[in-house]
Amino acid sequence: MDRMDAADMAALDAPLIHRQTLHEQVAGRIRDMIIEGHLEPDARINEAALVQSLGVSRTPLREALRTLAGEGLIDIRPSRGSVVRRLSPEDVASMLEVLAELERLAGRLACERASDAELAELLAIHEAMIGYYEKRERLPYYKMNQAIHSGISRLSRNNMLIDVQGTIQARLKRIRFLGNQGPEAWASAVAEHEEMAAALRQRDGARLGDILARHLQKTWDRVKSVV
């Protein structure tokens, strides 16, 4: 798999490339706006402005907003419209604490259960992520980063783990994006991902799980000043 193939696969944190529906495309655009801070916490979603700027009707827009509400990125308030959800420091700390232990288990199970081809695909996404880091392209780097975490979870073959990990990861998208703002924090996160890749190559599940847990525990240090 070359770098472009890995980028395409990682774009939606999905195991396979698929044709998106219109509302999925709209949800992706709004999700990116939230992640990058163009729509800030507590900001009201201006549906009329989005309809105009995205060139879509209200139906796919509202379907997209329901998708994002299901991910925990926005709140839909009857008669008041939709607003970008704000997480408290306690929310973020507790979610990272749970996510660290979930991904510790996911790392161990993925190394036990994944095929060689599946691990190779995951490592190709890692290499593509490093390429974006070298070019300092933060959003595509971030999407690949998230795809790696989702991929490890998926390869655990544990559906409950996959569901809970996905729910928490979705709610933390903006916060974790902010965690890589400074060059030192970003470099530290990349170094931890290089350690993950090394453990994956060796199928060392215990080591991978420990690295993932430490990585997520350190994420709190990287984000607590911006929550």
JSON list of N, CA, C and O in Angstrom, two decimals, residues 144-195:
[
{"chain": "A", "resi": 144, "resn": "MET", "atom": "N", "xyz": [-5.05, 10.88, 10.23]},
{"chain": "A", "resi": 144, "resn": "MET", "atom": "CA", "xyz": [-4.34, 9.60, 10.19]},
{"chain": "A", "resi": 144, "resn": "MET", "atom": "C", "xyz": [-4.06, 9.10, 11.60]},
{"chain": "A", "resi": 144, "resn": "MET", "atom": "O", "xyz": [-4.17, 7.90, 11.89]},
{"chain": "A", "resi": 145, "resn": "ASN", "atom": "N", "xyz": [-3.69, 10.03, 12.48]},
{"chain": "A", "resi": 145, "resn": "ASN", "atom": "CA", "xyz": [-3.46, 9.67, 13.88]},
{"chain": "A", "resi": 145, "resn": "ASN", "atom": "C", "xyz": [-4.69, 9.00, 14.47]},
{"chain": "A", "resi": 145, "resn": "ASN", "atom": "O", "xyz": [-4.62, 7.92, 15.09]},
{"chain": "A", "resi": 146, "resn": "GLN", "atom": "N", "xyz": [-5.86, 9.61, 14.25]},
{"chain": "A", "resi": 146, "resn": "GLN", "atom": "CA", "xyz": [-7.10, 9.04, 14.76]},
{"chain": "A", "resi": 146, "resn": "GLN", "atom": "C", "xyz": [-7.42, 7.69, 14.10]},
{"chain": "A", "resi": 146, "resn": "GLN", "atom": "O", "xyz": [-7.93, 6.78, 14.74]},
{"chain": "A", "resi": 147, "resn": "ALA", "atom": "N", "xyz": [-7.08, 7.57, 12.81]},
{"chain": "A", "resi": 147, "resn": "ALA", "atom": "CA", "xyz": [-7.32, 6.31, 12.10]},
{"chain": "A", "resi": 147, "resn": "ALA", "atom": "C", "xyz": [-6.49, 5.18, 12.68]},
{"chain": "A", "resi": 147, "resn": "ALA", "atom": "O", "xyz": [-6.93, 4.02, 12.71]},
{"chain": "A", "resi": 148, "resn": "ILE", "atom": "N", "xyz": [-5.29, 5.50, 13.15]},
{"chain": "A", "resi": 148, "resn": "ILE", "atom": "CA", "xyz": [-4.45, 4.47, 13.77]},
{"chain": "A", "resi": 148, "resn": "ILE", "atom": "C", "xyz": [-5.09, 3.97, 15.06]},
{"chain": "A", "resi": 148, "resn": "ILE", "atom": "O", "xyz": [-5.18, 2.76, 15.31]},
{"chain": "A", "resi": 149, "resn": "HIS", "atom": "N", "xyz": [-5.55, 4.90, 15.89]},
{"chain": "A", "resi": 149, "resn": "HIS", "atom": "CA", "xyz": [-6.19, 4.49, 17.15]},
{"chain": "A", "resi": 149, "resn": "HIS", "atom": "C", "xyz": [-7.46, 3.68, 16.86]},
{"chain": "A", "resi": 149, "resn": "HIS", "atom": "O", "xyz": [-7.71, 2.66, 17.51]},
{"chain": "A", "resi": 150, "resn": "SER", "atom": "N", "xyz": [-8.26, 4.15, 15.88]},
{"chain": "A", "resi": 150, "resn": "SER", "atom": "CA", "xyz": [-9.46, 3.40, 15.51]},
{"chain": "A", "resi": 150, "resn": "SER", "atom": "C", "xyz": [-9.11, 2.03, 14.95]},
{"chain": "A", "resi": 150, "resn": "SER", "atom": "O", "xyz": [-9.79, 1.04, 15.21]},
{"chain": "A", "resi": 151, "resn": "GLY", "atom": "N", "xyz": [-8.04, 1.99, 14.15]},
{"chain": "A", "resi": 151, "resn": "GLY", "atom": "CA", "xyz": [-7.63, 0.73, 13.53]},
{"chain": "A", "resi": 151, "resn": "GLY", "atom": "C", "xyz": [-7.18, -0.29, 14.55]},
{"chain": "A", "resi": 151, "resn": "GLY", "atom": "O", "xyz": [-7.53, -1.48, 14.44]},
{"chain": "A", "resi": 152, "resn": "ILE", "atom": "N", "xyz": [-6.42, 0.13, 15.54]},
{"chain": "A", "resi": 152, "resn": "ILE", "atom": "CA", "xyz": [-6.00, -0.79, 16.59]},
{"chain": "A", "resi": 152, "resn": "ILE", "atom": "C", "xyz": [-7.21, -1.32, 17.34]},
{"chain": "A", "resi": 152, "resn": "ILE", "atom": "O", "xyz": [-7.32, -2.53, 17.62]},
{"chain": "A", "resi": 153, "resn": "SER", "atom": "N", "xyz": [-8.15, -0.43, 17.64]},
{"chain": "A", "resi": 153, "resn": "SER", "atom": "CA", "xyz": [-9.38, -0.86, 18.31]},
{"chain": "A", "resi": 153, "resn": "SER", "atom": "C", "xyz": [-10.14, -1.87, 17.46]},
{"chain": "A", "resi": 153, "resn": "SER", "atom": "O", "xyz": [-10.58, -2.91, 17.96]},
{"chain": "A", "resi": 154, "resn": "ARG", "atom": "N", "xyz": [-10.28, -1.58, 16.17]},
{"chain": "A", "resi": 154, "resn": "ARG", "atom": "CA", "xyz": [-11.03, -2.46, 15.28]},
{"chain": "A", "resi": 154, "resn": "ARG", "atom": "C", "xyz": [-10.39, -3.84, 15.19]},
{"chain": "A", "resi": 154, "resn": "ARG", "atom": "O", "xyz": [-11.07, -4.86, 15.15]},
{"chain": "A", "resi": 155, "resn": "LEU", "atom": "N", "xyz": [-9.05, -3.88, 15.18]},
{"chain": "A", "resi": 155, "resn": "LEU", "atom": "CA", "xyz": [-8.35, -5.15, 15.07]},
{"chain": "A", "resi": 155, "resn": "LEU", "atom": "C", "xyz": [-8.40, -5.97, 16.36]},
{"chain": "A", "resi": 155, "resn": "LEU", "atom": "O", "xyz": [-7.99, -7.13, 16.37]},
{"chain": "A", "resi": 156, "resn": "SER", "atom": "N", "xyz": [-8.93, -5.40, 17.42]},
{"chain": "A", "resi": 156, "resn": "SER", "atom": "CA", "xyz": [-9.13, -6.18, 18.65]},
{"chain": "A", "resi": 156, "resn": "SER", "atom": "C", "xyz": [-10.21, -7.24, 18.46]},
{"chain": "A", "resi": 156, "resn": "SER", "atom": "O", "xyz": [-10.26, -8.21, 19.23]},
{"chain": "A", "resi": 157, "resn": "ARG", "atom": "N", "xyz": [-11.09, -7.03, 17.46]},
{"chain": "A", "resi": 157, "resn": "ARG", "atom": "CA", "xyz": [-12.21, -7.94, 17.20]},
{"chain": "A", "resi": 157, "resn": "ARG", "atom": "C", "xyz": [-13.21, -8.00, 18.36]},
{"chain": "A", "resi": 157, "resn": "ARG", "atom": "O", "xyz": [-13.99, -8.94, 18.47]},
{"chain": "A", "resi": 158, "resn": "ASN", "atom": "N", "xyz": [-13.19, -6.98, 19.22]},
{"chain": "A", "resi": 158, "resn": "ASN", "atom": "CA", "xyz": [-14.10, -6.93, 20.35]},
{"chain": "A", "resi": 158, "resn": "ASN", "atom": "C", "xyz": [-15.09, -5.80, 20.08]},
{"chain": "A", "resi": 158, "resn": "ASN", "atom": "O", "xyz": [-14.74, -4.62, 20.20]},
{"chain": "A", "resi": 159, "resn": "ASN", "atom": "N", "xyz": [-16.33, -6.15, 19.74]},
{"chain": "A", "resi": 159, "resn": "ASN", "atom": "CA", "xyz": [-17.28, -5.14, 19.30]},
{"chain": "A", "resi": 159, "resn": "ASN", "atom": "C", "xyz": [-17.63, -4.13, 20.39]},
{"chain": "A", "resi": 159, "resn": "ASN", "atom": "O", "xyz": [-17.85, -2.95, 20.09]},
{"chain": "A", "resi": 160, "resn": "MET", "atom": "N", "xyz": [-17.72, -4.57, 21.63]},
{"chain": "A", "resi": 160, "resn": "MET", "atom": "CA", "xyz": [-18.02, -3.63, 22.71]},
{"chain": "A", "resi": 160, "resn": "MET", "atom": "C", "xyz": [-16.89, -2.62, 22.87]},
{"chain": "A", "resi": 160, "resn": "MET", "atom": "O", "xyz": [-17.12, -1.42, 23.02]},
{"chain": "A", "resi": 161, "resn": "LEU", "atom": "N", "xyz": [-15.66, -3.12, 22.84]},
{"chain": "A", "resi": 161, "resn": "LEU", "atom": "CA", "xyz": [-14.51, -2.22, 22.94]},
{"chain": "A", "resi": 161, "resn": "LEU", "atom": "C", "xyz": [-14.51, -1.22, 21.79]},
{"chain": "A", "resi": 161, "resn": "LEU", "atom": "O", "xyz": [-14.28, -0.02, 21.99]},
{"chain": "A", "resi": 162, "resn": "ILE", "atom": "N", "xyz": [-14.77, -1.70, 20.58]},
{"chain": "A", "resi": 162, "resn": "ILE", "atom": "CA", "xyz": [-14.77, -0.84, 19.39]},
{"chain": "A", "resi": 162, "resn": "ILE", "atom": "C", "xyz": [-15.82, 0.26, 19.54]},
{"chain": "A", "resi": 162, "resn": "ILE", "atom": "O", "xyz": [-15.55, 1.44, 19.25]},
{"chain": "A", "resi": 163, "resn": "ASP", "atom": "N", "xyz": [-17.02, -0.10, 20.00]},
{"chain": "A", "resi": 163, "resn": "ASP", "atom": "CA", "xyz": [-18.10, 0.88, 20.14]},
{"chain": "A", "resi": 163, "resn": "ASP", "atom": "C", "xyz": [-17.76, 1.95, 21.17]},
{"chain": "A", "resi": 163, "resn": "ASP", "atom": "O", "xyz": [-17.93, 3.15, 20.93]},
{"chain": "A", "resi": 164, "resn": "VAL", "atom": "N", "xyz": [-17.29, 1.54, 22.33]},
{"chain": "A", "resi": 164, "resn": "VAL", "atom": "CA", "xyz": [-17.02, 2.50, 23.40]},
{"chain": "A", "resi": 164, "resn": "VAL", "atom": "C", "xyz": [-15.82, 3.36, 23.05]},
{"chain": "A", "resi": 164, "resn": "VAL", "atom": "O", "xyz": [-15.83, 4.59, 23.25]},
{"chain": "A", "resi": 165, "resn": "GLN", "atom": "N", "xyz": [-14.76, 2.74, 22.52]},
{"chain": "A", "resi": 165, "resn": "GLN", "atom": "CA", "xyz": [-13.59, 3.51, 22.11]},
{"chain": "A", "resi": 165, "resn": "GLN", "atom": "C", "xyz": [-13.96, 4.55, 21.05]},
{"chain": "A", "resi": 165, "resn": "GLN", "atom": "O", "xyz": [-13.53, 5.71, 21.11]},
{"chain": "A", "resi": 166, "resn": "GLY", "atom": "N", "xyz": [-14.79, 4.15, 20.09]},
{"chain": "A", "resi": 166, "resn": "GLY", "atom": "CA", "xyz": [-15.20, 5.07, 19.03]},
{"chain": "A", "resi": 166, "resn": "GLY", "atom": "C", "xyz": [-16.01, 6.23, 19.56]},
{"chain": "A", "resi": 166, "resn": "GLY", "atom": "O", "xyz": [-15.84, 7.38, 19.11]},
{"chain": "A", "resi": 167, "resn": "THR", "atom": "N", "xyz": [-16.89, 5.96, 20.51]},
{"chain": "A", "resi": 167, "resn": "THR", "atom": "CA", "xyz": [-17.71, 7.02, 21.09]},
{"chain": "A", "resi": 167, "resn": "THR", "atom": "C", "xyz": [-16.85, 8.05, 21.82]},
{"chain": "A", "resi": 167, "resn": "THR", "atom": "O", "xyz": [-17.00, 9.26, 21.63]},
{"chain": "A", "resi": 168, "resn": "ILE", "atom": "N", "xyz": [-15.92, 7.57, 22.64]},
{"chain": "A", "resi": 168, "resn": "ILE", "atom": "CA", "xyz": [-15.08, 8.49, 23.40]},
{"chain": "A", "resi": 168, "resn": "ILE", "atom": "C", "xyz": [-14.15, 9.25, 22.46]},
{"chain": "A", "resi": 168, "resn": "ILE", "atom": "O", "xyz": [-13.97, 10.47, 22.58]},
{"chain": "A", "resi": 169, "resn": "GLN", "atom": "N", "xyz": [-13.56, 8.55, 21.51]},
{"chain": "A", "resi": 169, "resn": "GLN", "atom": "CA", "xyz": [-12.64, 9.21, 20.58]},
{"chain": "A", "resi": 169, "resn": "GLN", "atom": "C", "xyz": [-13.35, 10.32, 19.80]},
{"chain": "A", "resi": 169, "resn": "GLN", "atom": "O", "xyz": [-12.79, 11.40, 19.60]},
{"chain": "A", "resi": 170, "resn": "ALA", "atom": "N", "xyz": [-14.59, 10.07, 19.38]},
{"chain": "A", "resi": 170, "resn": "ALA", "atom": "CA", "xyz": [-15.34, 11.08, 18.64]},
{"chain": "A", "resi": 170, "resn": "ALA", "atom": "C", "xyz": [-15.55, 12.34, 19.48]},
{"chain": "A", "resi": 170, "resn": "ALA", "atom": "O", "xyz": [-15.43, 13.46, 18.99]},
{"chain": "A", "resi": 171, "resn": "ARG", "atom": "N", "xyz": [-15.86, 12.17, 20.74]},
{"chain": "A", "resi": 171, "resn": "ARG", "atom": "CA", "xyz": [-16.13, 13.32, 21.60]},
{"chain": "A", "resi": 171, "resn": "ARG", "atom": "C", "xyz": [-14.88, 14.14, 21.91]},
{"chain": "A", "resi": 171, "resn": "ARG", "atom": "O", "xyz": [-14.97, 15.32, 22.25]},
{"chain": "A", "resi": 172, "resn": "LEU", "atom": "N", "xyz": [-13.73, 13.51, 21.76]},
{"chain": "A", "resi": 172, "resn": "LEU", "atom": "CA", "xyz": [-12.47, 14.19, 22.10]},
{"chain": "A", "resi": 172, "resn": "LEU", "atom": "C", "xyz": [-11.75, 14.75, 20.87]},
{"chain": "A", "resi": 172, "resn": "LEU", "atom": "O", "xyz": [-10.61, 15.20, 20.99]},
{"chain": "A", "resi": 173, "resn": "LYS", "atom": "N", "xyz": [-12.39, 14.73, 19.71]},
{"chain": "A", "resi": 173, "resn": "LYS", "atom": "CA", "xyz": [-11.68, 15.10, 18.49]},
{"chain": "A", "resi": 173, "resn": "LYS", "atom": "C", "xyz": [-11.06, 16.50, 18.56]},
{"chain": "A", "resi": 173, "resn": "LYS", "atom": "O", "xyz": [-9.88, 16.68, 18.26]},
{"chain": "A", "resi": 174, "resn": "ARG", "atom": "N", "xyz": [-11.83, 17.50, 18.92]},
{"chain": "A", "resi": 174, "resn": "ARG", "atom": "CA", "xyz": [-11.30, 18.87, 18.98]},
{"chain": "A", "resi": 174, "resn": "ARG", "atom": "C", "xyz": [-10.21, 18.98, 20.05]},
{"chain": "A", "resi": 174, "resn": "ARG", "atom": "O", "xyz": [-9.16, 19.58, 19.81]},
{"chain": "A", "resi": 175, "resn": "ILE", "atom": "N", "xyz": [-10.43, 18.40, 21.20]},
{"chain": "A", "resi": 175, "resn": "ILE", "atom": "CA", "xyz": [-9.48, 18.50, 22.30]},
{"chain": "A", "resi": 175, "resn": "ILE", "atom": "C", "xyz": [-8.15, 17.87, 21.91]},
{"chain": "A", "resi": 175, "resn": "ILE", "atom": "O", "xyz": [-7.07, 18.45, 22.13]},
{"chain": "A", "resi": 176, "resn": "ARG", "atom": "N", "xyz": [-8.18, 16.70, 21.30]},
{"chain": "A", "resi": 176, "resn": "ARG", "atom": "CA", "xyz": [-6.92, 16.03, 20.95]},
{"chain": "A", "resi": 176, "resn": "ARG", "atom": "C", "xyz": [-6.20, 16.73, 19.80]},
{"chain": "A", "resi": 176, "resn": "ARG", "atom": "O", "xyz": [-4.98, 16.70, 19.73]},
{"chain": "A", "resi": 177, "resn": "PHE", "atom": "N", "xyz": [-6.96, 17.37, 18.93]},
{"chain": "A", "resi": 177, "resn": "PHE", "atom": "CA", "xyz": [-6.33, 18.18, 17.88]},
{"chain": "A", "resi": 177, "resn": "PHE", "atom": "C", "xyz": [-5.54, 19.33, 18.50]},
{"chain": "A", "resi": 177, "resn": "PHE", "atom": "O", "xyz": [-4.42, 19.62, 18.10]},
{"chain": "A", "resi": 178, "resn": "LEU", "atom": "N", "xyz": [-6.11, 19.96, 19.53]},
{"chain": "A", "resi": 178, "resn": "LEU", "atom": "CA", "xyz": [-5.43, 21.06, 20.21]},
{"chain": "A", "resi": 178, "resn": "LEU", "atom": "C", "xyz": [-4.18, 20.59, 20.93]},
{"chain": "A", "resi": 178, "resn": "LEU", "atom": "O", "xyz": [-3.24, 21.37, 21.14]},
{"chain": "A", "resi": 179, "resn": "GLY", "atom": "N", "xyz": [-4.15, 19.32, 21.31]},
{"chain": "A", "resi": 179, "resn": "GLY", "atom": "CA", "xyz": [-3.01, 18.81, 22.06]},
{"chain": "A", "resi": 179, "resn": "GLY", "atom": "C", "xyz": [-1.72, 18.81, 21.28]},
{"chain": "A", "resi": 179, "resn": "GLY", "atom": "O", "xyz": [-0.64, 18.69, 21.86]},
{"chain": "A", "resi": 180, "resn": "ASN", "atom": "N", "xyz": [-1.79, 18.93, 19.95]},
{"chain": "A", "resi": 180, "resn": "ASN", "atom": "CA", "xyz": [-0.58, 18.92, 19.12]},
{"chain": "A", "resi": 180, "resn": "ASN", "atom": "C", "xyz": [-0.20, 20.32, 18.63]},
{"chain": "A", "resi": 180, "resn": "ASN", "atom": "O", "xyz": [0.55, 20.45, 17.67]},
{"chain": "A", "resi": 181, "resn": "GLN", "atom": "N", "xyz": [-0.71, 21.36, 19.28]},
{"chain": "A", "resi": 181, "resn": "GLN", "atom": "CA", "xyz": [-0.47, 22.71, 18.78]},
{"chain": "A", "resi": 181, "resn": "GLN", "atom": "C", "xyz": [1.00, 23.12, 18.88]},
{"chain": "A", "resi": 181, "resn": "GLN", "atom": "O", "xyz": [1.56, 23.67, 17.95]},
{"chain": "A", "resi": 182, "resn": "GLY", "atom": "N", "xyz": [1.62, 22.90, 20.03]},
{"chain": "A", "resi": 182, "resn": "GLY", "atom": "CA", "xyz": [3.01, 23.31, 20.21]},
{"chain": "A", "resi": 182, "resn": "GLY", "atom": "C", "xyz": [3.96, 22.31, 19.57]},
{"chain": "A", "resi": 182, "resn": "GLY", "atom": "O", "xyz": [3.69, 21.11, 19.55]},
{"chain": "A", "resi": 183, "resn": "PRO", "atom": "N", "xyz": [5.10, 22.78, 19.06]},
{"chain": "A", "resi": 183, "resn": "PRO", "atom": "CA", "xyz": [6.04, 21.86, 18.40]},
{"chain": "A", "resi": 183, "resn": "PRO", "atom": "C", "xyz": [6.57, 20.76, 19.31]},
{"chain": "A", "resi": 183, "resn": "PRO", "atom": "O", "xyz": [6.76, 19.63, 18.87]},
{"chain": "A", "resi": 184, "resn": "GLU", "atom": "N", "xyz": [6.81, 21.08, 20.59]},
{"chain": "A", "resi": 184, "resn": "GLU", "atom": "CA", "xyz": [7.33, 20.06, 21.50]},
{"chain": "A", "resi": 184, "resn": "GLU", "atom": "C", "xyz": [6.27, 18.98, 21.78]},
{"chain": "A", "resi": 184, "resn": "GLU", "atom": "O", "xyz": [6.58, 17.79, 21.79]},
{"chain": "A", "resi": 185, "resn": "ALA", "atom": "N", "xyz": [5.03, 19.40, 22.01]},
{"chain": "A", "resi": 185, "resn": "ALA", "atom": "CA", "xyz": [3.95, 18.45, 22.27]},
{"chain": "A", "resi": 185, "resn": "ALA", "atom": "C", "xyz": [3.71, 17.57, 21.06]},
{"chain": "A", "resi": 185, "resn": "ALA", "atom": "O", "xyz": [3.51, 16.35, 21.18]},
{"chain": "A", "resi": 186, "resn": "TRP", "atom": "N", "xyz": [3.76, 18.18, 19.88]},
{"chain": "A", "resi": 186, "resn": "TRP", "atom": "CA", "xyz": [3.53, 17.42, 18.65]},
{"chain": "A", "resi": 186, "resn": "TRP", "atom": "C", "xyz": [4.64, 16.40, 18.44]},
{"chain": "A", "resi": 186, "resn": "TRP", "atom": "O", "xyz": [4.40, 15.23, 18.15]},
{"chain": "A", "resi": 187, "resn": "ALA", "atom": "N", "xyz": [5.88, 16.83, 18.63]},
{"chain": "A", "resi": 187, "resn": "ALA", "atom": "CA", "xyz": [7.02, 15.92, 18.47]},
{"chain": "A", "resi": 187, "resn": "ALA", "atom": "C", "xyz": [6.94, 14.77, 19.47]},
{"chain": "A", "resi": 187, "resn": "ALA", "atom": "O", "xyz": [7.26, 13.61, 19.14]},
{"chain": "A", "resi": 188, "resn": "SER", "atom": "N", "xyz": [6.51, 15.06, 20.69]},
{"chain": "A", "resi": 188, "resn": "SER", "atom": "CA", "xyz": [6.39, 14.02, 21.70]},
{"chain": "A", "resi": 188, "resn": "SER", "atom": "C", "xyz": [5.34, 13.00, 21.31]},
{"chain": "A", "resi": 188, "resn": "SER", "atom": "O", "xyz": [5.55, 11.78, 21.44]},
{"chain": "A", "resi": 189, "resn": "ALA", "atom": "N", "xyz": [4.20, 13.47, 20.79]},
{"chain": "A", "resi": 189, "resn": "ALA", "atom": "CA", "xyz": [3.13, 12.55, 20.36]},
{"chain": "A", "resi": 189, "resn": "ALA", "atom": "C", "xyz": [3.61, 11.67, 19.21]},
{"chain": "A", "resi": 189, "resn": "ALA", "atom": "O", "xyz": [3.31, 10.47, 19.16]},
{"chain": "A", "resi": 190, "resn": "VAL", "atom": "N", "xyz": [4.36, 12.27, 18.27]},
{"chain": "A", "resi": 190, "resn": "VAL", "atom": "CA", "xyz": [4.88, 11.50, 17.13]},
{"chain": "A", "resi": 190, "resn": "VAL", "atom": "C", "xyz": [5.86, 10.43, 17.61]},
{"chain": "A", "resi": 190, "resn": "VAL", "atom": "O", "xyz": [5.84, 9.28, 17.14]},
{"chain": "A", "resi": 191, "resn": "ALA", "atom": "N", "xyz": [6.71, 10.78, 18.56]},
{"chain": "A", "resi": 191, "resn": "ALA", "atom": "CA", "xyz": [7.67, 9.81, 19.09]},
{"chain": "A", "resi": 191, "resn": "ALA", "atom": "C", "xyz": [6.93, 8.62, 19.72]},
{"chain": "A", "resi": 191, "resn": "ALA", "atom": "O", "xyz": [7.36, 7.46, 19.58]},
{"chain": "A", "resi": 192, "resn": "GLU", "atom": "N", "xyz": [5.84, 8.90, 20.41]},
{"chain": "A", "resi": 192, "resn": "GLU", "atom": "CA", "xyz": [5.06, 7.82, 21.01]},
{"chain": "A", "resi": 192, "resn": "GLU", "atom": "C", "xyz": [4.43, 6.94, 19.93]},
{"chain": "A", "resi": 192, "resn": "GLU", "atom": "O", "xyz": [4.35, 5.71, 20.08]},
{"chain": "A", "resi": 193, "resn": "HIS", "atom": "N", "xyz": [3.99, 7.55, 18.83]},
{"chain": "A", "resi": 193, "resn": "HIS", "atom": "CA", "xyz": [3.44, 6.76, 17.72]},
{"chain": "A", "resi": 193, "resn": "HIS", "atom": "C", "xyz": [4.52, 5.91, 17.05]},
{"chain": "A", "resi": 193, "resn": "HIS", "atom": "O", "xyz": [4.23, 4.80, 16.59]},
{"chain": "A", "resi": 194, "resn": "GLU", "atom": "N", "xyz": [5.74, 6.39, 17.01]},
{"chain": "A", "resi": 194, "resn": "GLU", "atom": "CA", "xyz": [6.83, 5.57, 16.47]},
{"chain": "A", "resi": 194, "resn": "GLU", "atom": "C", "xyz": [7.05, 4.34, 17.36]},
{"chain": "A", "resi": 194, "resn": "GLU", "atom": "O", "xyz": [7.33, 3.24, 16.86]},
{"chain": "A", "resi": 195, "resn": "GLU", "atom": "N", "xyz": [6.92, 4.53, 18.67]},
{"chain": "A", "resi": 195, "resn": "GLU", "atom": "CA", "xyz": [7.02, 3.39, 19.58]},
{"chain": "A", "resi": 195, "resn": "GLU", "atom": "C", "xyz": [5.89, 2.39, 19.33]},
{"chain": "A", "resi": 195, "resn": "GLU", "atom": "O", "xyz": [6.10, 1.17, 19.37]}
]
